PDB file of C-alpha atoms and ligand atoms in Angstrom:
ATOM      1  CA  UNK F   1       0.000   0.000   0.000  1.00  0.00           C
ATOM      2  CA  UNK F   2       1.513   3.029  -0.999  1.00  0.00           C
ATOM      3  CA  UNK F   3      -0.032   6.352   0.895  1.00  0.00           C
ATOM      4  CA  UNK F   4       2.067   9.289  -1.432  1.00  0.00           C
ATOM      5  CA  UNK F   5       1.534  12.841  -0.228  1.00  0.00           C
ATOM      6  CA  UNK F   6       1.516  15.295  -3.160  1.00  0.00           C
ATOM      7  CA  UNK F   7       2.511  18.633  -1.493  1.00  0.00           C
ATOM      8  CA  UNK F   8       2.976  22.369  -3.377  1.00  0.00           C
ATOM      9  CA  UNK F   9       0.996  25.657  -3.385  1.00  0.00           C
ATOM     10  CA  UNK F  10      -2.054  26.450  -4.914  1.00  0.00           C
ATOM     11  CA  UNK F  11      -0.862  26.656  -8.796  1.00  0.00           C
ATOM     12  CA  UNK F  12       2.146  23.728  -8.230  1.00  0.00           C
ATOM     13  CA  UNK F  13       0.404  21.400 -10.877  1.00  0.00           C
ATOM     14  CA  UNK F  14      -0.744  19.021  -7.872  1.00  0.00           C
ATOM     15  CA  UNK F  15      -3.671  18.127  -9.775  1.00  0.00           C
ATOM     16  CA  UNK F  16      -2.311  17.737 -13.480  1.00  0.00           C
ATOM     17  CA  UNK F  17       0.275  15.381 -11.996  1.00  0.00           C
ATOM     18  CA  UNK F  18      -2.299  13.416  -9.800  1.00  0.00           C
ATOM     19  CA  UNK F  19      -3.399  12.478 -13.027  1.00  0.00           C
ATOM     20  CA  UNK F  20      -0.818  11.301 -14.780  1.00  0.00           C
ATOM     21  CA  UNK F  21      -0.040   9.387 -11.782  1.00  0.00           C
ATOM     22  CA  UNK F  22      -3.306   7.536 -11.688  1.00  0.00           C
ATOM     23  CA  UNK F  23      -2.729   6.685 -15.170  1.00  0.00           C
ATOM     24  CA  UNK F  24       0.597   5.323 -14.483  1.00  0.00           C
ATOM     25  CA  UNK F  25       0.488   3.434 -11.434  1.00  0.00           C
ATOM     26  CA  UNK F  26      -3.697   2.777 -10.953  1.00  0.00           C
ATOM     27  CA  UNK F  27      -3.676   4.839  -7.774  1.00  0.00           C
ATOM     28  CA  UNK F  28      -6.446   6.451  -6.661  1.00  0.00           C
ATOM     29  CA  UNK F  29      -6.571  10.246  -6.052  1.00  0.00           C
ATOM     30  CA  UNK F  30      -8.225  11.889  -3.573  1.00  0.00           C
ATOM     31  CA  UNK F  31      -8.341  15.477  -3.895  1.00  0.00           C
ATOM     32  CA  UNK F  32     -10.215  17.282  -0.618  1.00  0.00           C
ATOM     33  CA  UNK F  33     -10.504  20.690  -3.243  1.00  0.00           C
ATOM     34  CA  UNK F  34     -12.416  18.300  -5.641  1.00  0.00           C
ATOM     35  CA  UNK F  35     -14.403  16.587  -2.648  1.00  0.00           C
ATOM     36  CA  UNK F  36     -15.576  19.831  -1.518  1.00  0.00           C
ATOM     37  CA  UNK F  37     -16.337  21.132  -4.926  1.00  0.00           C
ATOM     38  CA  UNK F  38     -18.445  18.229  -5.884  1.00  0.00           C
ATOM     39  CA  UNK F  39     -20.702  18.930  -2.199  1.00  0.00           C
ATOM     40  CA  UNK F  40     -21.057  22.084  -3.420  1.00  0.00           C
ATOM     41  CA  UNK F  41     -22.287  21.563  -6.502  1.00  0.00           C
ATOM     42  CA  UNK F  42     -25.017  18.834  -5.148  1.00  0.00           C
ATOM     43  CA  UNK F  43     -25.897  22.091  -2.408  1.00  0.00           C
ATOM     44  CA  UNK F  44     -25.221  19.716   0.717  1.00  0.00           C
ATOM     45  CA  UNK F  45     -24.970  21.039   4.313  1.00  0.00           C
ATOM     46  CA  UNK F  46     -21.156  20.240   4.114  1.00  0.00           C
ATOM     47  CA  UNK F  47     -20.928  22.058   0.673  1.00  0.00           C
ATOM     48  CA  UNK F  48     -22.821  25.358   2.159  1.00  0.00           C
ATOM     49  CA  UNK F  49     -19.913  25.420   5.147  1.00  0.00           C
ATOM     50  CA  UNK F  50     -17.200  25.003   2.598  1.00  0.00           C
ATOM     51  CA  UNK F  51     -18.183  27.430   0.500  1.00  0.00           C
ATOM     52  CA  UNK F  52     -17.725  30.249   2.596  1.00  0.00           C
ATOM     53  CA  UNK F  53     -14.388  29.649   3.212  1.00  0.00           C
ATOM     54  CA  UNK F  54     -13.129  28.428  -0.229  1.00  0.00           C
ATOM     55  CA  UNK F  55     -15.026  31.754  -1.520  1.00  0.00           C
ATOM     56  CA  UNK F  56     -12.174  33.479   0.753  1.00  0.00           C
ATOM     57  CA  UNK F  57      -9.624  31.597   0.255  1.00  0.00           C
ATOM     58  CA  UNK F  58      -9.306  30.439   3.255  1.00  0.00           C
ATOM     59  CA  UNK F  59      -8.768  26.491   4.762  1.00  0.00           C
ATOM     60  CA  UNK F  60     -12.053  24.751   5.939  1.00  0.00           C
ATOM     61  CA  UNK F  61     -11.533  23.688   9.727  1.00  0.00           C
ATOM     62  CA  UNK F  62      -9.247  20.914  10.635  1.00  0.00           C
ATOM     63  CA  UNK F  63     -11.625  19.247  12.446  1.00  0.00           C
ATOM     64  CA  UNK F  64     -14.300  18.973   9.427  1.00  0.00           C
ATOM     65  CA  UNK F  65     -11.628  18.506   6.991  1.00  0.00           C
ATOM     66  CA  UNK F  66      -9.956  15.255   8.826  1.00  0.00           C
ATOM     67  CA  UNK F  67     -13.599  13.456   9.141  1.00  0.00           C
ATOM     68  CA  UNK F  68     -14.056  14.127   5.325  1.00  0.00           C
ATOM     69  CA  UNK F  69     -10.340  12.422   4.521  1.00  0.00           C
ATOM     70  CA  UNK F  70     -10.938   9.170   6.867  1.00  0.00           C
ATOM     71  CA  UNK F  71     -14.313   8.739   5.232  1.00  0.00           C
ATOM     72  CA  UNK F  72     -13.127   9.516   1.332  1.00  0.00           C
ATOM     73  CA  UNK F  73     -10.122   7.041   2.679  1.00  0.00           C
ATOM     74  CA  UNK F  74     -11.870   4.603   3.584  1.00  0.00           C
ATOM     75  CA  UNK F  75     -14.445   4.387   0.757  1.00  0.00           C
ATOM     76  CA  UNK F  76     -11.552   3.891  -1.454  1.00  0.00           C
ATOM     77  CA  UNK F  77     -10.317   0.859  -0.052  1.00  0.00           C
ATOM     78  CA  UNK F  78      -9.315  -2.086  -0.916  1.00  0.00           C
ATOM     79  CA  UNK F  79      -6.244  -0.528  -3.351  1.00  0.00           C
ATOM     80  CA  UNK F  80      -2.772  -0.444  -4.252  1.00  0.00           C
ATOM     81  CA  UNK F  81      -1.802   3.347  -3.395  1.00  0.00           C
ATOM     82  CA  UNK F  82      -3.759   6.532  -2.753  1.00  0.00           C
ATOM     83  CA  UNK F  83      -2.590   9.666  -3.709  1.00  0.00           C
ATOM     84  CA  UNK F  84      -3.271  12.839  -0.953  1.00  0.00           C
ATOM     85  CA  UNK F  85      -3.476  15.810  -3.315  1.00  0.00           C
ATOM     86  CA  UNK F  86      -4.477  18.882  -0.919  1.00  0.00           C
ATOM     87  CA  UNK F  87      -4.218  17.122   2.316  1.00  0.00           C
ATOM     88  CA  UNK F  88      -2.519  17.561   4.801  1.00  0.00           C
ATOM     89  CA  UNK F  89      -2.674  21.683   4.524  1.00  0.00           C
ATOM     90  CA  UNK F  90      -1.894  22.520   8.485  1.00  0.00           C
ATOM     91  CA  UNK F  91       0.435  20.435  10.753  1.00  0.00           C
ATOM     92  CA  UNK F  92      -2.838  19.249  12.665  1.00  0.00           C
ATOM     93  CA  UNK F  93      -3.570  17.721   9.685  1.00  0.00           C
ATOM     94  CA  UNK F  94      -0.642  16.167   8.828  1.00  0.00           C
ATOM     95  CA  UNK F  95      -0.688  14.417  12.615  1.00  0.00           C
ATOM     96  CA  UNK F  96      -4.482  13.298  11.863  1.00  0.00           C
ATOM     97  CA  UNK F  97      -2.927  12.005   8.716  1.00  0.00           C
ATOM     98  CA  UNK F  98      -0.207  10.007  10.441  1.00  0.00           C
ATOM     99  CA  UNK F  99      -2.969   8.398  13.275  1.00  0.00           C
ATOM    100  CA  UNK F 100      -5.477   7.628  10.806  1.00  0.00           C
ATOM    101  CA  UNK F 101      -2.763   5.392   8.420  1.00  0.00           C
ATOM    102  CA  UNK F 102      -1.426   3.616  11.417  1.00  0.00           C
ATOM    103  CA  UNK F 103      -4.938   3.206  12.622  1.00  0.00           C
ATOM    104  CA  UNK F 104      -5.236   1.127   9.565  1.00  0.00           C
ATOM    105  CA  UNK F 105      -1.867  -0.612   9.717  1.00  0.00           C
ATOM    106  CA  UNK F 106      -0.036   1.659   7.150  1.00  0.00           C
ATOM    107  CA  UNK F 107       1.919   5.292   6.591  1.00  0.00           C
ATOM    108  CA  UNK F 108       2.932   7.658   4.341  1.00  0.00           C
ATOM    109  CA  UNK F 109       5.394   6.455   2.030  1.00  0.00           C
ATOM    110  CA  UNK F 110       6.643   9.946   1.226  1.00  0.00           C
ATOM    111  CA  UNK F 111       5.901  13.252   0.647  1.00  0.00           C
ATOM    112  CA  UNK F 112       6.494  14.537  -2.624  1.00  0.00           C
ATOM    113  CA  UNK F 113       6.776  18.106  -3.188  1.00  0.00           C
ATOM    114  CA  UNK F 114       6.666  20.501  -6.306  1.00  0.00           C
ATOM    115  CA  UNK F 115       9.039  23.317  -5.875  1.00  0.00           C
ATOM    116  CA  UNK F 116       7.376  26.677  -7.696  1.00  0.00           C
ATOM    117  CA  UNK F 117       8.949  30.057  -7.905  1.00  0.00           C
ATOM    118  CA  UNK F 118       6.400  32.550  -6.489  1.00  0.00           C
ATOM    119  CA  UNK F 119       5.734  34.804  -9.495  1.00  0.00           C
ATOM    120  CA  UNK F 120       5.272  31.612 -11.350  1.00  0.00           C
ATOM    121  CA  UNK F 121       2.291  30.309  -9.229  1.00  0.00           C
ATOM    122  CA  UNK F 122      -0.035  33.381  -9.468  1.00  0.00           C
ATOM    123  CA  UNK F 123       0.481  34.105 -13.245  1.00  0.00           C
ATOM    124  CA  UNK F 124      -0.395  29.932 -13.709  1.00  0.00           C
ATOM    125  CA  UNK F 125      -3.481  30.714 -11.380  1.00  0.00           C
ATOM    126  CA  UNK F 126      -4.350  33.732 -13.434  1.00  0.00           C
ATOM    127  CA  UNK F 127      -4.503  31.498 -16.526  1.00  0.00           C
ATOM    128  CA  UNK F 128      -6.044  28.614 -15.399  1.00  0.00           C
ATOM    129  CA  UNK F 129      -8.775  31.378 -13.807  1.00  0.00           C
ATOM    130  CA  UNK F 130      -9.830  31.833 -17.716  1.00  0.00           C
ATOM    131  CA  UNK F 131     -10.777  28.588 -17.934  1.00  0.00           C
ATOM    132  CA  UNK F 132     -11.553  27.032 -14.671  1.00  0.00           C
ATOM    133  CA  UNK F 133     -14.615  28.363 -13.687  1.00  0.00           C
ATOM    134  CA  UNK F 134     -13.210  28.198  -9.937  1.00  0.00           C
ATOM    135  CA  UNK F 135     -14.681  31.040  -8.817  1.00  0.00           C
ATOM    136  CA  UNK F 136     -11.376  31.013  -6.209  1.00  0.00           C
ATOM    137  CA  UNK F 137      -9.414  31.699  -9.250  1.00  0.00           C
ATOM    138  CA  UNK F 138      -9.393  35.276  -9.513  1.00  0.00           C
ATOM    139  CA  UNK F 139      -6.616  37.495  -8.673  1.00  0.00           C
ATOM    140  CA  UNK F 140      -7.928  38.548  -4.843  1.00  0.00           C
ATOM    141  CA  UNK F 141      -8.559  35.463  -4.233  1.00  0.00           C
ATOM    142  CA  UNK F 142      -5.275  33.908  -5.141  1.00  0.00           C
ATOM    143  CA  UNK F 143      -3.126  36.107  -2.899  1.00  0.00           C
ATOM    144  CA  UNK F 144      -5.011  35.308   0.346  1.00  0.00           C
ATOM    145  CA  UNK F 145      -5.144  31.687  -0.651  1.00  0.00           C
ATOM    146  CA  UNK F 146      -0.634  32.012  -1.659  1.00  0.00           C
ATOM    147  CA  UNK F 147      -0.362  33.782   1.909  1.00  0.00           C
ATOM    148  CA  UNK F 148      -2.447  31.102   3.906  1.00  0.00           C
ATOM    149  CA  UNK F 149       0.163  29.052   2.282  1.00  0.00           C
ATOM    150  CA  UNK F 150       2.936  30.461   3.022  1.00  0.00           C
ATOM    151  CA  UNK F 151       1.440  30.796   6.524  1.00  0.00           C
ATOM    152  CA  UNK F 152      -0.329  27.210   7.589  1.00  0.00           C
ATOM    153  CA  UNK F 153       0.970  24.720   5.113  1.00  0.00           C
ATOM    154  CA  UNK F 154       4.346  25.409   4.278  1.00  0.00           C
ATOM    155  CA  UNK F 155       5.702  24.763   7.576  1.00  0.00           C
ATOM    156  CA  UNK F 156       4.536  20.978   6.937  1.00  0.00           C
ATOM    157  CA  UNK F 157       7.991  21.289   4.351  1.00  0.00           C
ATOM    158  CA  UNK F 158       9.750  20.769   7.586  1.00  0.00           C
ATOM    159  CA  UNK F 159       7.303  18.666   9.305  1.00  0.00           C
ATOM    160  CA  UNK F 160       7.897  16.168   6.751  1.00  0.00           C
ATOM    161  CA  UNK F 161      11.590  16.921   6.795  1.00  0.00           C
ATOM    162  CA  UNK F 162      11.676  15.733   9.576  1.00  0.00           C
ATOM    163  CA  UNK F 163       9.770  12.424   9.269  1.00  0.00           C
ATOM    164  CA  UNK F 164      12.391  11.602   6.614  1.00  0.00           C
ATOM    165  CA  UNK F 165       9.956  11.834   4.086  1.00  0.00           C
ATOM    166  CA  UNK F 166      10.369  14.852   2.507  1.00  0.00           C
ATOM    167  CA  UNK F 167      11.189  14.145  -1.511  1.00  0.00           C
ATOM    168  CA  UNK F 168      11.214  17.970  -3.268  1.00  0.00           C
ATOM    169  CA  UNK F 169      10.937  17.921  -7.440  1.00  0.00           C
ATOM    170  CA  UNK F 170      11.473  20.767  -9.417  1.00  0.00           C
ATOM    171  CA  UNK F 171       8.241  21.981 -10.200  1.00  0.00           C
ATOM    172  CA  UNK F 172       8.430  23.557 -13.314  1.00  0.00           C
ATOM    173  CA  UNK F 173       9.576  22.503 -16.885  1.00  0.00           C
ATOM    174  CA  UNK F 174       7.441  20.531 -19.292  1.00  0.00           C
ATOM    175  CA  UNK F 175       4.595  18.170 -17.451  1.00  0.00           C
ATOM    176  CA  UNK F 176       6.901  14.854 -18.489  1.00  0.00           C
ATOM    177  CA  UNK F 177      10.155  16.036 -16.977  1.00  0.00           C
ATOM    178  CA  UNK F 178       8.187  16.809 -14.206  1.00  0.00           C
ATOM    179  CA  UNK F 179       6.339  13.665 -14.276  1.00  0.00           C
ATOM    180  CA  UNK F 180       9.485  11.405 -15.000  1.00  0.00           C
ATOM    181  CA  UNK F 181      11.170  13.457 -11.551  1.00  0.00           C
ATOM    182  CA  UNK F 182       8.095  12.551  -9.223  1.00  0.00           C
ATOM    183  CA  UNK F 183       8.142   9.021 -10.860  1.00  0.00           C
ATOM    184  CA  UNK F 184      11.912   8.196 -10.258  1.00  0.00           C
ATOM    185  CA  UNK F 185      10.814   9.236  -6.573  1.00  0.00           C
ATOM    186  CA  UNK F 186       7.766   6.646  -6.229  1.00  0.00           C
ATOM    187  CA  UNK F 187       9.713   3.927  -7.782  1.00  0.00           C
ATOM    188  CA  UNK F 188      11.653   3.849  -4.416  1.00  0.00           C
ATOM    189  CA  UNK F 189       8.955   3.730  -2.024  1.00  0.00           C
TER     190      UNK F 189
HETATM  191  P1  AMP P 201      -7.659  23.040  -3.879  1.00  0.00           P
HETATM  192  O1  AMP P 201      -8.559  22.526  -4.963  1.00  0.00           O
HETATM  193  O2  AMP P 201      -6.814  21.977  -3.256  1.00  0.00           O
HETATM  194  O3  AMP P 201      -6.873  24.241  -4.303  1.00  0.00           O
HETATM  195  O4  AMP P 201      -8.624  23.533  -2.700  1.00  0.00           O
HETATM  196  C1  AMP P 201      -9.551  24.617  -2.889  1.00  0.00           C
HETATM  197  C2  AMP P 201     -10.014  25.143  -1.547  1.00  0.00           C
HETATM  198  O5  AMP P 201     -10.659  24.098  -0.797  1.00  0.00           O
HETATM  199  C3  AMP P 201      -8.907  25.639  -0.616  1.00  0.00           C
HETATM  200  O6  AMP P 201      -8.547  26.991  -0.893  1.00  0.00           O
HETATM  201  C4  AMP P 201      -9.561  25.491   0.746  1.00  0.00           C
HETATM  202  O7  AMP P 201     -10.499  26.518   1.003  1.00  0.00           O
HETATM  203  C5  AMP P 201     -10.352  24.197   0.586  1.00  0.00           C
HETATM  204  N1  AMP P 201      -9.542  22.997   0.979  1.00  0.00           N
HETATM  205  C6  AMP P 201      -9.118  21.984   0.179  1.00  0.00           C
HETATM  206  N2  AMP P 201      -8.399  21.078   0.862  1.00  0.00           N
HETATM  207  C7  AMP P 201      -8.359  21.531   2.142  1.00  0.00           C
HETATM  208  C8  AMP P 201      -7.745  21.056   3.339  1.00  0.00           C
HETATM  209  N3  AMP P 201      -7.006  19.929   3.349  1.00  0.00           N
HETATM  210  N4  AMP P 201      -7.916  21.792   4.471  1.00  0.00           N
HETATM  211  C9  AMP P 201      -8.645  22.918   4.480  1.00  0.00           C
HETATM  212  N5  AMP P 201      -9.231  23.438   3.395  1.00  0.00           N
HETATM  213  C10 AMP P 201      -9.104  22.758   2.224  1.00  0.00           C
END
């Protein structure tokens, strides 16, 4: 079973390389952005509370957040690998993480993270705001969700550190060099 954390800021291609993962190495994905999106979009209690803090950019409460991951976790199982793309985003999280694998007899296998230069996140945001329809990709929006970053998730670059699980890949490049970097990673776990 391997557990691989995806980790970068908003813009990092977390997502786009998700994919090619899956396709790769039949893991699943679970993306907490896309879990919350798709409550929203079927106007459940959950999506209602999510809303109003993805419409600020801001994180959804640990609390919430960690209940929605071991359920979406669990409903995945039985498979070869899951891929956490969004999750953990605070150190609480990352600890919930860490309980809720050994719960279940297994860990993170590593934490693989794409290294973006600033400037190149928000003008990437910017242009996948033209055709995203995420109404969190506008450029307000995308500050205050780069400085809740740089505030409550990035210090999980360390917390990972260190676990001794900490794998950083340049981030930026052409999607296969990037790909073939994360895969050369995996293929040791
Ligand atoms: P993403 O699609 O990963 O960029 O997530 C979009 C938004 O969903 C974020 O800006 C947060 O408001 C919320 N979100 C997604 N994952 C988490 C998480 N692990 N913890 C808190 N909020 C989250």
């Amino acid at each position: 079973m391997r557990n691989i954390v995806i980790f970068g800021a908003p813009g990092s291609g977390k997502g786009t390389q998700s994919a090619l993962l899956v396709e790769k190495y039949g893991f699943k994905h679970i993306s907490t952005g896309d879990v919350l999106r798709a409550e929203i979009k079927n106007g459940t209690e959950l999506g209602k509370t999510a809303q109003t803090f993805i419409d600020k950019g801001q994180l959804i409460p640990d609390s919430l957040m960690i209940d929605i991951l071991a359920a979406t976790y669990d409903g995945m199982q039985p498979c070869d690998g899951v891929i956490f793309d969004g999750f953990p985003r605070t150190i609480p999280q990352a600890e919930a993480l860490k309980e809720m694998l050994a719960q279940r007899g297994t860990e993170v296998a590593g934490m693989l993270e794409l290294a973006v230069p600033d400037e190149m996140l928000t003008e990437r945001l910017i242009n996948r705001g033209k055709t995203s329809g995420r109404a969190d990709d506008n450029e307000e929006t995308i500050k205050k969700r780069l400085a809740v970053y740089n505030e409550q998730t990035a210090p999980l670059i360390e917390w990972y550190e260190k676990e001794g699980k900490r794998h950083a890949v340049k981030g930026y490049g052409s999607l296969e060099e990037i790909n073939a970097a994360l895969c050369t990673v995996i293929d040791t776990f």
